[in-house]
Amino acid sequence: MGRVRRLDHVGITVADLAAATAFFVGLGLEVEGRMVMEGEFVDTVIGIPGSRSEIVMLRPPDGGAGVELSSFVRPAHEPGSPGAMSTELGLRNVAFEVDDLPAAVERLAADGYSLVGGVGEYENVWRMVYVRGPEGIIVALAQRTG
């Protein structure tokens, strides 16, 4: 049986590709590339004939797993649950380690994004928050403290 070698990326479907890209760039990710996907390959993979999407791939400055933002041109996107809480089934958050949690939270607040709850401390090792980003995306930000 084949084994997973590494996590390459997490895919997130959004309606407003520009706003979602700006949000993640504001967190410190870098745009690796932009493209339009359509044709037999993508139709086969996602199981939607005639699909067309615009994609932005973002990665942390040091490389590693990325975030792929997709916005469908066709078919039209389906609305999700922008107010979903952690108990709703499905992918609930994407997490990043940051070097200055208060500064990251302050910067996001200046852009109109707020915490889902509060700042949690875990065994004097991590401080962490959930931030609700564009279109309800929950982003976990954590800073190692110990």
CSV table of C-alpha atoms in Angstrom, one decimal:
chain,number,residue,atom,x,y,z
A,1,MET,CA,0.0,0.0,0.0
A,2,GLY,CA,1.3,3.5,-0.8
A,3,ARG,CA,2.0,5.7,2.1
A,4,VAL,CA,1.7,9.5,2.5
A,5,ARG,CA,5.0,11.2,2.0
A,6,ARG,CA,4.1,14.7,3.1
A,7,LEU,CA,1.3,17.2,3.3
A,8,ASP,CA,1.4,19.3,0.1
A,9,HIS,CA,-1.5,21.7,0.5
A,10,VAL,CA,-5.0,22.3,1.9
A,11,GLY,CA,-7.6,23.4,-0.6
A,12,ILE,CA,-10.2,26.0,0.2
A,13,THR,CA,-13.0,27.0,-2.1
A,14,VAL,CA,-14.0,30.7,-1.9
A,15,ALA,CA,-16.3,33.1,-3.7
A,16,ASP,CA,-14.0,36.2,-3.4
A,17,LEU,CA,-10.6,35.0,-4.5
A,18,ALA,CA,-9.0,38.5,-4.1
A,19,ALA,CA,-10.2,38.9,-0.5
A,20,ALA,CA,-9.2,35.5,0.6
A,21,THR,CA,-5.8,35.9,-1.1
A,22,ALA,CA,-5.2,39.3,0.7
A,23,PHE,CA,-6.2,37.7,4.0
A,24,PHE,CA,-3.6,34.9,3.7
A,25,VAL,CA,-0.9,37.2,2.3
A,26,GLY,CA,-1.6,39.4,5.3
A,27,LEU,CA,-0.8,36.5,7.6
A,28,GLY,CA,2.6,36.1,5.9
A,29,LEU,CA,2.0,33.5,3.2
A,30,GLU,CA,3.5,34.2,-0.2
A,31,VAL,CA,1.8,33.7,-3.6
A,32,GLU,CA,3.5,30.8,-5.3
A,33,GLY,CA,1.4,31.0,-8.5
A,34,ARG,CA,-2.0,31.7,-10.1
A,35,MET,CA,-3.7,29.8,-12.8
A,36,VAL,CA,-7.0,28.8,-14.4
A,37,MET,CA,-7.9,25.2,-14.2
A,38,GLU,CA,-10.3,23.6,-16.8
A,39,GLY,CA,-10.4,20.6,-19.1
A,40,GLU,CA,-10.3,16.8,-18.9
A,41,PHE,CA,-7.8,16.5,-16.1
A,42,VAL,CA,-9.7,18.7,-13.6
A,43,ASP,CA,-13.1,17.4,-14.7
A,44,THR,CA,-11.9,13.9,-14.0
A,45,VAL,CA,-10.4,14.6,-10.7
A,46,ILE,CA,-13.2,16.6,-9.2
A,47,GLY,CA,-16.0,14.8,-11.0
A,48,ILE,CA,-17.7,17.9,-12.4
A,49,PRO,CA,-17.7,18.1,-16.2
A,50,GLY,CA,-17.2,21.5,-17.8
A,51,SER,CA,-15.8,23.0,-14.6
A,52,ARG,CA,-13.5,26.1,-14.6
A,53,SER,CA,-11.8,27.6,-11.6
A,54,GLU,CA,-9.3,30.3,-10.8
A,55,ILE,CA,-6.6,29.1,-8.3
A,56,VAL,CA,-4.1,30.9,-6.2
A,57,MET,CA,-1.4,28.8,-4.4
A,58,LEU,CA,0.2,30.2,-1.3
A,59,ARG,CA,3.0,28.9,0.8
A,60,PRO,CA,4.8,30.0,4.0
A,61,PRO,CA,8.1,31.8,3.4
A,62,ASP,CA,10.1,28.7,4.5
A,63,GLY,CA,8.3,26.4,2.1
A,64,GLY,CA,6.2,23.5,3.5
A,65,ALA,CA,2.6,22.8,3.1
A,66,GLY,CA,0.6,25.4,1.2
A,67,VAL,CA,-3.0,26.8,0.9
A,68,GLU,CA,-4.7,26.5,-2.4
A,69,LEU,CA,-7.5,29.0,-2.9
A,70,SER,CA,-10.0,28.1,-5.6
A,71,SER,CA,-12.9,30.1,-6.9
A,72,PHE,CA,-15.2,28.4,-9.4
A,73,VAL,CA,-16.3,30.3,-12.6
A,74,ARG,CA,-18.4,27.3,-13.5
A,75,PRO,CA,-20.4,25.8,-12.1
A,76,ALA,CA,-21.4,28.5,-9.6
A,77,HIS,CA,-20.1,27.9,-6.1
A,78,GLU,CA,-22.4,26.5,-3.5
A,79,PRO,CA,-22.7,28.5,-0.3
A,80,GLY,CA,-21.2,26.9,2.8
A,81,SER,CA,-21.8,27.7,6.5
A,82,PRO,CA,-19.8,30.9,7.1
A,83,GLY,CA,-20.7,30.8,10.8
A,84,ALA,CA,-19.8,27.2,11.4
A,85,MET,CA,-18.5,26.3,14.8
A,86,SER,CA,-15.9,23.7,15.6
A,87,THR,CA,-18.6,21.0,16.2
A,88,GLU,CA,-19.8,21.1,12.6
A,89,LEU,CA,-18.5,18.1,10.6
A,90,GLY,CA,-15.9,18.7,7.9
A,91,LEU,CA,-12.6,20.6,7.7
A,92,ARG,CA,-12.9,23.3,10.5
A,93,ASN,CA,-9.7,25.2,10.4
A,94,VAL,CA,-6.2,25.6,9.0
A,95,ALA,CA,-3.5,26.3,11.5
A,96,PHE,CA,-0.3,28.3,11.4
A,97,GLU,CA,2.5,28.8,13.9
A,98,VAL,CA,3.3,32.5,14.3
A,99,ASP,CA,6.2,34.3,16.0
A,100,ASP,CA,4.1,37.1,17.6
A,101,LEU,CA,0.5,36.1,18.3
A,102,PRO,CA,-0.6,39.5,19.7
A,103,ALA,CA,0.7,41.3,16.7
A,104,ALA,CA,-1.0,38.9,14.3
A,105,VAL,CA,-4.3,39.3,16.1
A,106,GLU,CA,-4.0,43.1,16.1
A,107,ARG,CA,-3.2,43.2,12.4
A,108,LEU,CA,-6.2,41.0,11.6
A,109,ALA,CA,-8.5,43.0,13.8
A,110,ALA,CA,-7.4,46.1,11.9
A,111,ASP,CA,-8.6,44.4,8.8
A,112,GLY,CA,-12.0,43.6,10.4
A,113,TYR,CA,-11.4,40.0,11.4
A,114,SER,CA,-12.2,38.9,14.9
A,115,LEU,CA,-11.6,36.0,17.3
A,116,VAL,CA,-14.0,33.1,17.4
A,117,GLY,CA,-13.4,32.8,21.2
A,118,GLY,CA,-10.4,34.0,23.2
A,119,VAL,CA,-6.7,33.4,23.7
A,120,GLY,CA,-6.1,30.0,25.0
A,121,GLU,CA,-2.9,28.8,26.9
A,122,TYR,CA,-1.9,25.2,26.8
A,123,GLU,CA,0.4,23.9,29.5
A,124,ASN,CA,2.6,26.9,29.3
A,125,VAL,CA,3.8,25.7,25.9
A,126,TRP,CA,1.3,27.3,23.4
A,127,ARG,CA,-0.9,30.3,23.1
A,128,MET,CA,-3.6,29.9,20.5
A,129,VAL,CA,-6.6,31.7,18.9
A,130,TYR,CA,-9.2,31.0,16.3
A,131,VAL,CA,-9.8,33.9,13.9
A,132,ARG,CA,-12.8,33.9,11.6
A,133,GLY,CA,-11.5,35.0,8.2
A,134,PRO,CA,-13.2,35.8,4.9
A,135,GLU,CA,-16.2,33.7,4.1
A,136,GLY,CA,-16.2,32.1,7.5
A,137,ILE,CA,-12.8,30.4,7.2
A,138,ILE,CA,-11.4,29.6,10.6
A,139,VAL,CA,-7.7,30.1,11.0
A,140,ALA,CA,-5.9,28.9,14.1
A,141,LEU,CA,-2.8,30.9,15.0
A,142,ALA,CA,-0.5,29.5,17.6
A,143,GLN,CA,2.7,30.8,19.3
A,144,ARG,CA,5.1,28.6,21.2
A,145,THR,CA,5.7,30.0,24.6
A,146,GLY,CA,7.7,27.3,26.3
